XYZ file of C-alpha atoms in Angstrom:
610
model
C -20.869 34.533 25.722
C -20.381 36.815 22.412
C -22.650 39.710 24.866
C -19.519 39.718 27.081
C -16.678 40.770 24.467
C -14.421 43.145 25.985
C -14.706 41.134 29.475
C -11.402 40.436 30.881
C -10.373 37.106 30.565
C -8.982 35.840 34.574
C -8.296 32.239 33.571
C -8.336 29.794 30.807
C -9.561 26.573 31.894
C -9.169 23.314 29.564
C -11.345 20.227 30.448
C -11.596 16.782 29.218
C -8.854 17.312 27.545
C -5.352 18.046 30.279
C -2.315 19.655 29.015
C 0.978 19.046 30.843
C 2.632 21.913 33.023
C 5.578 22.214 30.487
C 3.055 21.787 27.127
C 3.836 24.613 24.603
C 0.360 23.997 22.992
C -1.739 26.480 25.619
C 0.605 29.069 24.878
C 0.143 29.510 21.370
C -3.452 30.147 21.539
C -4.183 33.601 20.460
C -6.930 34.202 23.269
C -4.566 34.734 26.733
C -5.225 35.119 29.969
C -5.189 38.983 31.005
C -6.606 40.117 28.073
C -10.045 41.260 26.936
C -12.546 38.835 25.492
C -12.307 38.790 21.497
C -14.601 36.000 19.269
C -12.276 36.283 16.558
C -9.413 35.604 19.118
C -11.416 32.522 20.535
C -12.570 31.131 16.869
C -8.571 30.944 15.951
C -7.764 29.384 19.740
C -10.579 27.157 18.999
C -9.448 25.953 15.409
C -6.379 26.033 17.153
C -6.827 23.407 19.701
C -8.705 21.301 16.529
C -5.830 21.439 14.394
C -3.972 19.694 17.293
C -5.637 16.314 16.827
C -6.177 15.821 19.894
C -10.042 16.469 20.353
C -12.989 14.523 18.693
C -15.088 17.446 19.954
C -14.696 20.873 21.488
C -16.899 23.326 22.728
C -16.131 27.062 24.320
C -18.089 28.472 27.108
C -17.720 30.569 29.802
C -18.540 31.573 33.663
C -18.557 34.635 34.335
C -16.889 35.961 37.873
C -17.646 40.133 38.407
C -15.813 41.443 36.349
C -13.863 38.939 34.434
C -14.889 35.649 33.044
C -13.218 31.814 33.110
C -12.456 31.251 29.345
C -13.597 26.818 29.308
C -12.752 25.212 26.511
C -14.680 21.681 27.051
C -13.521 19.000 24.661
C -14.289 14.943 24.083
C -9.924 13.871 23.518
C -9.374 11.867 20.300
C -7.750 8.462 21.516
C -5.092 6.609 19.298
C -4.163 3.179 17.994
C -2.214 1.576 20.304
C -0.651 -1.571 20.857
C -2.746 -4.319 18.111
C -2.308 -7.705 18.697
C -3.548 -11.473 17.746
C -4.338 -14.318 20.055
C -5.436 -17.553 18.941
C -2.832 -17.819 15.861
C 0.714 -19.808 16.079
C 2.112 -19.268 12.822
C 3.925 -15.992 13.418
C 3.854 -15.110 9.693
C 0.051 -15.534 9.513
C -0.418 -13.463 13.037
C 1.843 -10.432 10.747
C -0.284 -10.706 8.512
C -3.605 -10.751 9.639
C -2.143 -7.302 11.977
C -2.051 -5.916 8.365
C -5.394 -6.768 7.491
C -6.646 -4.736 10.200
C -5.738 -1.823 8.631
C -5.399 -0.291 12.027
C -2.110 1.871 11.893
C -0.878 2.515 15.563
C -0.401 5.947 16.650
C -2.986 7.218 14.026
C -6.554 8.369 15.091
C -9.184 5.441 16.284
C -12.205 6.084 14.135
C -15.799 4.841 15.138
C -15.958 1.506 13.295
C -12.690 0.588 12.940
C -12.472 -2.107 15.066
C -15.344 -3.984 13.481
C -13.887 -3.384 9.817
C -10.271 -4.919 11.639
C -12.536 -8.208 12.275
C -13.581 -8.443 8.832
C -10.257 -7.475 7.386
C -8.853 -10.844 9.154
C -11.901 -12.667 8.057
C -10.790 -11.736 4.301
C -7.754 -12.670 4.655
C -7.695 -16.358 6.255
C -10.565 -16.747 3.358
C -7.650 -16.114 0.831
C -5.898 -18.617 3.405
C -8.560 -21.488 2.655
C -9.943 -20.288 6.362
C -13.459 -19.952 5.689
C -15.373 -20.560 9.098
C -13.127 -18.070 11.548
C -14.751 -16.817 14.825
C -12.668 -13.231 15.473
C -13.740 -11.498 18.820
C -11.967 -7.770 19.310
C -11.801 -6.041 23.023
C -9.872 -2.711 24.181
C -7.985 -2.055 26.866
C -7.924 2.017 27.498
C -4.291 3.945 28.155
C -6.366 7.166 29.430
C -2.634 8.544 30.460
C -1.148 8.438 26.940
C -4.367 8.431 25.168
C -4.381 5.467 22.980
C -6.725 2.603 23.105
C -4.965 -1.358 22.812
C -6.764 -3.833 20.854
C -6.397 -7.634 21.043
C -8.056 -9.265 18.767
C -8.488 -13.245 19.769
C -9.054 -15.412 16.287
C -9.970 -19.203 15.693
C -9.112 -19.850 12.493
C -11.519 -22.491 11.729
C -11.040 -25.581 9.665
C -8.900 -25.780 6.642
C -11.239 -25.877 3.180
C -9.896 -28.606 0.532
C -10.446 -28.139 -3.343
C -13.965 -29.530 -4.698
C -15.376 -30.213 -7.724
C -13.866 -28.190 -10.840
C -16.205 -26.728 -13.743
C -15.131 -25.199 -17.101
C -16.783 -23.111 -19.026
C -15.939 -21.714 -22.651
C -16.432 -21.990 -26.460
C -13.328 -23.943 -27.294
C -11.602 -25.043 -23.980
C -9.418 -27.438 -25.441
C -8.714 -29.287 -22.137
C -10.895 -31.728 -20.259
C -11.655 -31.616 -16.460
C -9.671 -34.510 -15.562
C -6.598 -32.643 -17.840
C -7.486 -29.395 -16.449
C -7.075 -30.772 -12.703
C -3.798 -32.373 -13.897
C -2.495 -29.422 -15.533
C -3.118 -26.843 -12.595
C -3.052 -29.086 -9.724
C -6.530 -28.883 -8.393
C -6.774 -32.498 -6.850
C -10.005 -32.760 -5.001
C -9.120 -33.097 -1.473
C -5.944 -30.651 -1.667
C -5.667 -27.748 0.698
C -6.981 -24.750 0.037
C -4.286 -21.711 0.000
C -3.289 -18.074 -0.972
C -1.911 -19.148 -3.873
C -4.002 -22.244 -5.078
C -5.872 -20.006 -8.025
C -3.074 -17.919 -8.714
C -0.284 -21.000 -9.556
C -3.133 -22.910 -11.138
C -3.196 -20.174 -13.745
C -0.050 -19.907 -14.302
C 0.428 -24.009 -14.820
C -2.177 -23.477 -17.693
C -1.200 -20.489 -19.483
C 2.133 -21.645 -19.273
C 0.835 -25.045 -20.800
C -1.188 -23.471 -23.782
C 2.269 -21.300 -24.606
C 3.410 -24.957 -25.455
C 1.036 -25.669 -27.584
C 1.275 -22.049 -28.966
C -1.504 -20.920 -27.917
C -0.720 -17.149 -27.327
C -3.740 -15.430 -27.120
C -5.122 -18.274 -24.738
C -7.738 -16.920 -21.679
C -7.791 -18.531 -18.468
C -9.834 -16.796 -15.744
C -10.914 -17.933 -12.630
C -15.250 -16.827 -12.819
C -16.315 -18.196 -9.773
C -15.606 -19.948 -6.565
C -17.752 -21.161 -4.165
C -17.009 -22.984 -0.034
C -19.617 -25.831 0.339
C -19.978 -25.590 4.238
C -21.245 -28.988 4.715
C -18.261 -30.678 3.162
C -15.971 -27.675 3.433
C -14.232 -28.164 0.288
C -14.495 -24.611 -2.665
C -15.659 -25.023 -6.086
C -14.232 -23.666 -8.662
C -15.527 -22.629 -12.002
C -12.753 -21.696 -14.766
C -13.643 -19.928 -18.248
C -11.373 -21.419 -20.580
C -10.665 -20.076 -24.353
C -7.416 -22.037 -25.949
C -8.301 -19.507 -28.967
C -6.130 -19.932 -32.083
C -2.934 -21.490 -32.714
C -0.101 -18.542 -33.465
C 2.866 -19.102 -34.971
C 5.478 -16.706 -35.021
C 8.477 -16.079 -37.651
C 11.610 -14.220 -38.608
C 12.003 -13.315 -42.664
C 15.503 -12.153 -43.397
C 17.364 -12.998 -40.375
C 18.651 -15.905 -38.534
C 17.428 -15.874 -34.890
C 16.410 -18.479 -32.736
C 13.344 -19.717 -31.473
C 14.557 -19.183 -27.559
C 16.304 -15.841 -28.101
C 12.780 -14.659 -30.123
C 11.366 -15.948 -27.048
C 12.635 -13.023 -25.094
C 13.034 -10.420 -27.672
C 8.959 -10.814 -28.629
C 7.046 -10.123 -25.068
C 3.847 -11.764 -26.288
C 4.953 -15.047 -24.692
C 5.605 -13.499 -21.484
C 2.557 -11.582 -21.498
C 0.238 -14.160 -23.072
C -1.494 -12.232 -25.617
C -1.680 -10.538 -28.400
C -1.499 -6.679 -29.076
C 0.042 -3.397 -31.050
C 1.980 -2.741 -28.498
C 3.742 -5.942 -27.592
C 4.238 -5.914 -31.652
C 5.392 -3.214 -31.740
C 8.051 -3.830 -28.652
C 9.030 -6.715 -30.546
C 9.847 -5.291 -33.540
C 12.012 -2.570 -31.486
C 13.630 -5.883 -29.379
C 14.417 -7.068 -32.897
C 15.828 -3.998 -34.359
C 18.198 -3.672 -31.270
C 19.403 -7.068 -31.216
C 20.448 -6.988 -34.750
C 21.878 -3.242 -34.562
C 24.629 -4.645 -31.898
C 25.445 -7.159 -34.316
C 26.717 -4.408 -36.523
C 23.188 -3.750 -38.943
C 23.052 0.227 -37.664
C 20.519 0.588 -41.007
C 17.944 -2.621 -40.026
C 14.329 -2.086 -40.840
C 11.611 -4.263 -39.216
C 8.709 -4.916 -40.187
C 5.283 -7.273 -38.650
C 1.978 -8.260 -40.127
C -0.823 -10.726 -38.889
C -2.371 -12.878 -40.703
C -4.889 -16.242 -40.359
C -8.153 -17.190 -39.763
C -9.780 -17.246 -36.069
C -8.073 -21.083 -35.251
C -4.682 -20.018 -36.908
C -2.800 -16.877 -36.869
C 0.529 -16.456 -38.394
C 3.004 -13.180 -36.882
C 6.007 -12.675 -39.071
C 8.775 -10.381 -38.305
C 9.838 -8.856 -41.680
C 13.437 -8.141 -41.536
C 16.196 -6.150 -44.101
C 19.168 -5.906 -42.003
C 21.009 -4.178 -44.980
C 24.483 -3.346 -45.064
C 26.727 -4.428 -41.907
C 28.629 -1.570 -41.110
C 31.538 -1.049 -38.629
C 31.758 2.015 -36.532
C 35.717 3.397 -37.392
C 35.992 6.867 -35.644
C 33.616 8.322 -32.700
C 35.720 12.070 -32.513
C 34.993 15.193 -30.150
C 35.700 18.072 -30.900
C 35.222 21.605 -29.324
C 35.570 20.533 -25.886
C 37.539 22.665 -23.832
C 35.869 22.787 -20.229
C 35.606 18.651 -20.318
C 38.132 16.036 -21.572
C 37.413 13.808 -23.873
C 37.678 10.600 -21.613
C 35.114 12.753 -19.214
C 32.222 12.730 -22.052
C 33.015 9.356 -23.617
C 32.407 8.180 -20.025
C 28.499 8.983 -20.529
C 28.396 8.104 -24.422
C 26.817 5.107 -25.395
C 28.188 4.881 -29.064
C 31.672 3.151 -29.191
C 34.190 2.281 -31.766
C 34.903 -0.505 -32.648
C 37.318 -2.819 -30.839
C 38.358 -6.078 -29.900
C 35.259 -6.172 -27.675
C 32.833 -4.408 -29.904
C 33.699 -5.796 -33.248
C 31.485 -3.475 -35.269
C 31.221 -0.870 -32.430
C 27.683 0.462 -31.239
C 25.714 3.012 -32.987
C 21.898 3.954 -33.841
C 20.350 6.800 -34.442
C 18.342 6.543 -30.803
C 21.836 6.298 -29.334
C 23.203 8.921 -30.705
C 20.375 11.040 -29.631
C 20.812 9.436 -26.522
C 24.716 10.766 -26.343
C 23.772 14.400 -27.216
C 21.552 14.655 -24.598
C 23.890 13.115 -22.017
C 26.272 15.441 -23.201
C 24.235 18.803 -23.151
C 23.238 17.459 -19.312
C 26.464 17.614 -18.211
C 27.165 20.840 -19.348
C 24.207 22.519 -18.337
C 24.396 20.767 -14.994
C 27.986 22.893 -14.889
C 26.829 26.599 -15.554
C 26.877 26.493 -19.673
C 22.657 26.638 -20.235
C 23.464 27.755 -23.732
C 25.680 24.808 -24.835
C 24.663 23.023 -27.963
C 25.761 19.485 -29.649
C 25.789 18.584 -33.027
C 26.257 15.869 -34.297
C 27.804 14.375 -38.045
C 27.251 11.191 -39.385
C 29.610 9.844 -42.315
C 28.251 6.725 -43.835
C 30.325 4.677 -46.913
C 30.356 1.540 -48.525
C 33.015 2.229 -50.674
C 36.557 2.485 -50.696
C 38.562 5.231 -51.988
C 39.071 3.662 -55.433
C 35.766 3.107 -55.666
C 35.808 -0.844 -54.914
C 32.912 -1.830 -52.712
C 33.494 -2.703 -49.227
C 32.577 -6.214 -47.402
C 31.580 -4.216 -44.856
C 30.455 -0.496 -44.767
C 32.333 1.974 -42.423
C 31.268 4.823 -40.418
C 32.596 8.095 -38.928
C 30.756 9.833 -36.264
C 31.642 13.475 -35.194
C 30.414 15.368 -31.876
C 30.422 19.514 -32.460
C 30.497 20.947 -29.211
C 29.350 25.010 -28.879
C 29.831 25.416 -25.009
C 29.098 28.863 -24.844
C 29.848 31.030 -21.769
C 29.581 28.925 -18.027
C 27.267 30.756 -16.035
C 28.026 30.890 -12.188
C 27.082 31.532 -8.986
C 26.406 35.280 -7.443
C 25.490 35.954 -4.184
C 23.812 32.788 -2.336
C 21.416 33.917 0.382
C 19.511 32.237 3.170
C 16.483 33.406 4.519
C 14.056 32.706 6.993
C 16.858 30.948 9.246
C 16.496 31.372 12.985
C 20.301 32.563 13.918
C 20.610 29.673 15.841
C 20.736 26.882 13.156
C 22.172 29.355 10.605
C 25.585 28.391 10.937
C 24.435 24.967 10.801
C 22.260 24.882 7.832
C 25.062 26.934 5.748
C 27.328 24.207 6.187
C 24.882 22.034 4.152
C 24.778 24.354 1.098
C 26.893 23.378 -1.959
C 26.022 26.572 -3.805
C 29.140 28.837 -2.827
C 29.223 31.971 -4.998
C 31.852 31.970 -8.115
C 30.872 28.054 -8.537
C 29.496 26.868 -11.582
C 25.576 27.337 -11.649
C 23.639 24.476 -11.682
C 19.834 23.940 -10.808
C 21.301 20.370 -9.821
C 23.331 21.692 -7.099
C 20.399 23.896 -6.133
C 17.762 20.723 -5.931
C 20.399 18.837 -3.932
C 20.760 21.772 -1.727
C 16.979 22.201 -1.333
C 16.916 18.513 -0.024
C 19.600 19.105 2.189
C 17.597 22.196 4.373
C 14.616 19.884 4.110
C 16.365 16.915 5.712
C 18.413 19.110 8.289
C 14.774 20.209 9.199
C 12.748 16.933 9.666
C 15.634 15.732 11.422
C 14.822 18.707 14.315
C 10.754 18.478 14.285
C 9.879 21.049 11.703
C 7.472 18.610 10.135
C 5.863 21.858 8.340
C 8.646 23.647 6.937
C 9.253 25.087 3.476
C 12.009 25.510 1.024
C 11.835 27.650 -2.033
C 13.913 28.900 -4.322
C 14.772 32.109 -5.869
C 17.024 33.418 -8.502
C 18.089 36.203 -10.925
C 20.919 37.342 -13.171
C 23.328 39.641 -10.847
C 23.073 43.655 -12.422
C 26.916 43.825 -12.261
C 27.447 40.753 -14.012
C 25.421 39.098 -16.607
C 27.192 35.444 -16.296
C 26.894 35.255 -13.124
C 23.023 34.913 -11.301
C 21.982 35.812 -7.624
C 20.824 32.961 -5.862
C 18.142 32.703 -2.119
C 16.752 29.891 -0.084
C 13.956 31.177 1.015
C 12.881 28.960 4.771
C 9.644 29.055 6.423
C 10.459 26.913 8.906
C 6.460 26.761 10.538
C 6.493 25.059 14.216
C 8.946 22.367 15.974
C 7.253 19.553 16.950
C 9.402 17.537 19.714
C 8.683 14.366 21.276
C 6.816 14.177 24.541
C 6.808 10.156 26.352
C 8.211 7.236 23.967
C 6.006 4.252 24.871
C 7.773 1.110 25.097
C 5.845 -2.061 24.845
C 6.169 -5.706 24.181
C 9.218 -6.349 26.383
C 8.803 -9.354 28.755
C 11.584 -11.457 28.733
C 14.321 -9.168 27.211
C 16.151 -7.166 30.002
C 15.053 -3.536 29.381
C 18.659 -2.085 29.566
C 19.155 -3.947 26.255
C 16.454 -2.450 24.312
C 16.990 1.574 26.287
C 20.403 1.681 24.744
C 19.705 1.090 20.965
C 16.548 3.657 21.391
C 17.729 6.594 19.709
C 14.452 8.784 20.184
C 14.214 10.364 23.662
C 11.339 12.869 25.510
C 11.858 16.743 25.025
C 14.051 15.519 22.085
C 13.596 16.931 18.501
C 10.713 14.414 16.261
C 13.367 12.638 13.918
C 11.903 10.145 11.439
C 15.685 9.158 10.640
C 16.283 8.649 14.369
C 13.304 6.636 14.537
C 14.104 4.543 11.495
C 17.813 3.708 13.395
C 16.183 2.780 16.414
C 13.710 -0.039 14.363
C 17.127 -1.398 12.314
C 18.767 -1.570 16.079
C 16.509 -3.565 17.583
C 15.805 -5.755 14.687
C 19.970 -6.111 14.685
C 19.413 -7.591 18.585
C 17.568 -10.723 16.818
C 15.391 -11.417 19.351
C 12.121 -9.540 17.833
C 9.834 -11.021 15.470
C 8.298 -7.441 15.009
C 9.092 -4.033 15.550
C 7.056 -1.013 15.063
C 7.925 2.203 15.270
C 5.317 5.195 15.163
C 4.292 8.726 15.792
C 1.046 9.352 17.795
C -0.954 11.790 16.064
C 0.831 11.915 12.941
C -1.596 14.283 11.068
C -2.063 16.683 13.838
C -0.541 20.061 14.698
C 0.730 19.408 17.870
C 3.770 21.022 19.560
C 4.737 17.667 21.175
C 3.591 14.470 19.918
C 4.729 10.374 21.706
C 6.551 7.853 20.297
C 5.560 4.299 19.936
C 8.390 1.128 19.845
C 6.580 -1.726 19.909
C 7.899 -5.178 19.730
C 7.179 -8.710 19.425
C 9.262 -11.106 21.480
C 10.747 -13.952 18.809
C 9.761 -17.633 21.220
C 12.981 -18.469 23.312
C 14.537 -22.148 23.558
C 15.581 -23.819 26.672
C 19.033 -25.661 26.112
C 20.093 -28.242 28.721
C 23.620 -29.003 28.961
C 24.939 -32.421 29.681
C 28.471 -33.975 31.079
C 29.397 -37.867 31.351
C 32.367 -40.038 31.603
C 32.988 -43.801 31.564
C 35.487 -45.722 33.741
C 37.005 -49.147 33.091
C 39.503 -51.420 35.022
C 40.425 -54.543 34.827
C 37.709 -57.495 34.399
C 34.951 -56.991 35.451
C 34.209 -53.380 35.222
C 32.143 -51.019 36.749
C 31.009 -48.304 34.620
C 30.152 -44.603 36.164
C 27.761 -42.391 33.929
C 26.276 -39.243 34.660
C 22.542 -38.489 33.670
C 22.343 -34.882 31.362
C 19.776 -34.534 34.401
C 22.965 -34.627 36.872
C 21.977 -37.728 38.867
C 24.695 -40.378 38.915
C 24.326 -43.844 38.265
C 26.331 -47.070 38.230
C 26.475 -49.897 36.728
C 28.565 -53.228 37.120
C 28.520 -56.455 34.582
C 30.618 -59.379 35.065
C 32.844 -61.181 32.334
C 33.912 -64.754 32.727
C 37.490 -64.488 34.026
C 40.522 -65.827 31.343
């Protein structure tokens, strides 16, 4: 076809793949009809139509007709997820979850294989369930139209597996089978689920943190479903290891509050790092009780059955915090900055007040953030520290004092210059300034600027323009060096809008219901945030057990992509209503009841007469 280059194109032809009438994709090929015959033209249609998602395949030929040519582009069409669903399963939580173990996404691209891998994703999963004979059988229903492919998957479960026989293995175990069974609740004959393993564990480890065993290990090696009796063995390496004890030297804490300051016994082993946590747990604890100067120390020691872990402590003086002062602060107030300060005075709350050297390097960042985050890049904070233990006379002091000053350099507040947009079509220009925060003569900030950023971005996905691009350009203005030129640079790329939204799962609900809490429509903008709203308002209806909502083709570069809301009716109840009244007079009585069925029946009884 290359020979014929220069040959004037008379038609472009698309087959096995259609395009609607109104479809924008055909248009934006580069090769057009009218136009000479150009290979590089036709290689960028070509990758063009691929980029689409929307063909597995695609060839180009052509047919040539005197002195023009049809232009075919001959494609096999990619088909999508559709609609998955699972028969043969009444618990609606398992039938959830064994949709997620197919992995199969609707609206994204059916891949050769997929269905089979969905079968043994189920399989997997009601194994973890104690489901260890399933049958799973998968068929497809094809929606040529909207080119997505529905598949049912119909699942017997199979026979529930009980627990077996138990074996433990290890050097020092420290428990017997019969305790073991006990401990983690691993009766023979009890059902097999999820979490059987998993809570057995933690029944053990928590049981050898008891006996202070920290640096226990419990692992599950092997387990095994005996067909013929269907019940799983289970084989359990089990190390008690040594006996720890841990301690406090120089301060007075409890066994339960070590308990949560040391993380070993939550983690259930033994490490530097959880050490090393602790002894930071420890520090911090004591440093609120008013010890700002505490040093904490930890060593190990023992043998390989005992191991002894001792927190060294020297808490020092206890000092009270008198004075926290600001001073050259003129664009904030003081009650602005103490707002985002962590060390306090003390009062009748704080008795000794709050300080540490962490926290105040905590507070002098907090406070340099907030000015920077205002236009004053070169403000500083310094920071002075007055520590005594004696009183003016000399006398020593029951408890030390300190004074803690903030030095504030602001320097001069930058702000804004010009603030440009680029890039904008003049149709959503007056729409996307109205976002911006950035107005010139504000105080710069690269905050404002992110938040601005996320603001174009947002306005954007909300309208289809699933490609776009945001960046960000500044400099210092030439007439004035405090304040600095600021542009939004916008590629906005193509805007993808929706073409049919497919509807399925409704049966019992009247549609009306369901069209007026859709918020996506066709020809409409692709909004993920309208899509999002229109899942929350159906789920608000409660009458769906499920509801997914999902763009077809999600990866590709289409112009105009479907919509997917697919529910899952929740099972209705019948309610029958019921009236009845009884009737006495005199002696004897006939009584008159009505049936909740609405037949009528009497009754009459005789009493002897008085």
């Amino acid at each position: 076809m290359w020979e014929w280059t220069g040959v004037r194109v008379d038609k472009i032809a698309f087959e096995g793949v259609t395009f609607d009438a109104d479809d924008p994709l055909p248009e934006q090929l580069a090769q057009r009809a009218g136009e000479p015959l150009d290979p590089t033209k036709v290689r960028a249609s070509t990758r063009r139509l691929f980029a689409s998602g929307r063909y597995r395949d695609i060839v180009v030929r052509g047919v040539r007709q005197g002195d023009g040519m049809t232009l075919i582009f001959d494609g096999v069409p990619q088909f999508f997820v559709g609609r998955v669903s699972i028969d043969g399963v009444r618990n609606d939580q398992l039938t959830s979850l064994l949709k997620y173990g197919t992995e199969l996404s609707p609206g994204t691209a059916l891949t050769q294989g997929a269905i089979p891998a969905g079968s043994d994703g189920i399989k997997q999963l009601l194994e973890q369930q104690g489901r260890h004979e399933p049958k799973v059988s998968a068929s497809t229903t094809t929606d040529k139209e909207n080119h997505q492919i529905n598949v049912a998957y119909t699942v017997d479960i199979g026979p529930q597996a009980r627990v077996g026989q138990v074996t433990i293995i290890g050097t020092d175990p420290g428990l017997t089978v019969e305790e073991f069974r006990k401990i983690g609740r691993l009766r023979e004959g009890t059902r097999v689920t999820r979490d059987t393993t998993s809570n057995a564990l933690a029944r053990l480890r928590a049981q050898f943190q008891k006996r202070d065993r920290l640096a226990a290990t419990v692992s599950l090696q092997k387990q095994t479903y005996v067909e013929s009796r269907r019940q799983v063995d289970y084989e359990f390496n089990v190390n008690q290891g040594p006996e720890v004890k841990v301690s406090v030297e120089g301060a007075d804490i409890s066994k339960r509050q070590l308990h949560r300051l040391v993380p070993i016994y939550e983690e259930g082993t033994i490490d530097n790092d959880l050490l090393n946590e602790g002894v930071f747990n420890i520090r911090d604890f004591l440093q609120q009780q008013g010890y700002f100067n505490t040093t904490v120390e930890v060593r190990v020691t023992g043998t390989d059955t005992t191991k002894q872990i001792v927190f060294s402590v020297d808490r020092n003086l206890r000092h009270k915090v008198m004075a926290v002062d600001i001073t050259g602060n003129k664009y904030f107030s003081d009650e602005i900055l103490r707002e985002r300060m962590r060390v306090r005075k003390a009062d009748a709350y704080l008795r000794n007040g709050r300080f540490s050297p962490a926290l105040v390097a905590a507070d002098v960042a907090a406070i340099r953030a907030l000015y920077r985050a205002n236009g004053f890049d070169q403000a500083e904070v310094k920071t002075d520290v007055r520590d005594s233990d004696k009183k003016a006379n000399g006398e020593p002091l029951k408890t030390a004092e300190i004074w803690v000053t903030f030095t504030i350099a602001e320097g001069v507040q930058q702000k804004f210059g010009a603030v440009n947009l680029q890039g904008v079509d003049p149709s959503r220009l007056t729409a996307v300034k109205g976002l911006l925060n950035a107005q010139s003569g504000q105080p710069f900030s690269l905050v404002t600027l992110s938040g601005d950023r996320d603001a174009v971005l947002s306005f954007y996905l909300a309208n289809g323009f699933d490609q776009v691009k945001v960046e960000i350009t500044q400099q210092q203005a030439s007439a004035d060096a405090a304040r600095t030129d600021v542009a939004l640079n916008v590629v906005e790329g193509p805007q993808v809008s929706i073409g049919r939204v497919l509807l399925s799962g409704v049966e019992l609900t009247r549609p009306s219901v369901v069209d007026r809490r859709i918020m996506v429509h066709p020809a409409d903008p692709l909004d993920q945030t309208a899509l999002l709203e229109t899942q929350r308002n159906l789920y608000d209806l409660a009458l769906f057990n499920e509801v997914v909502t999902a763009v077809q083709n999600p990866n590709g570069d289409a112009p105009r992509k479907n919509v997917l809301v697919q529910v899952t009716e929740a099972k209705r109840w019948n309610v029958s209503y019921g009236f009845g009244f009884e009737a006495q007079t005199g002696t004897p009585s006939n009584n008159v009841i009505t049936s909740p069925s609405g037949t009528t029946s009497s009754s009459q009884e005789g009493k002897p007469g008085v």
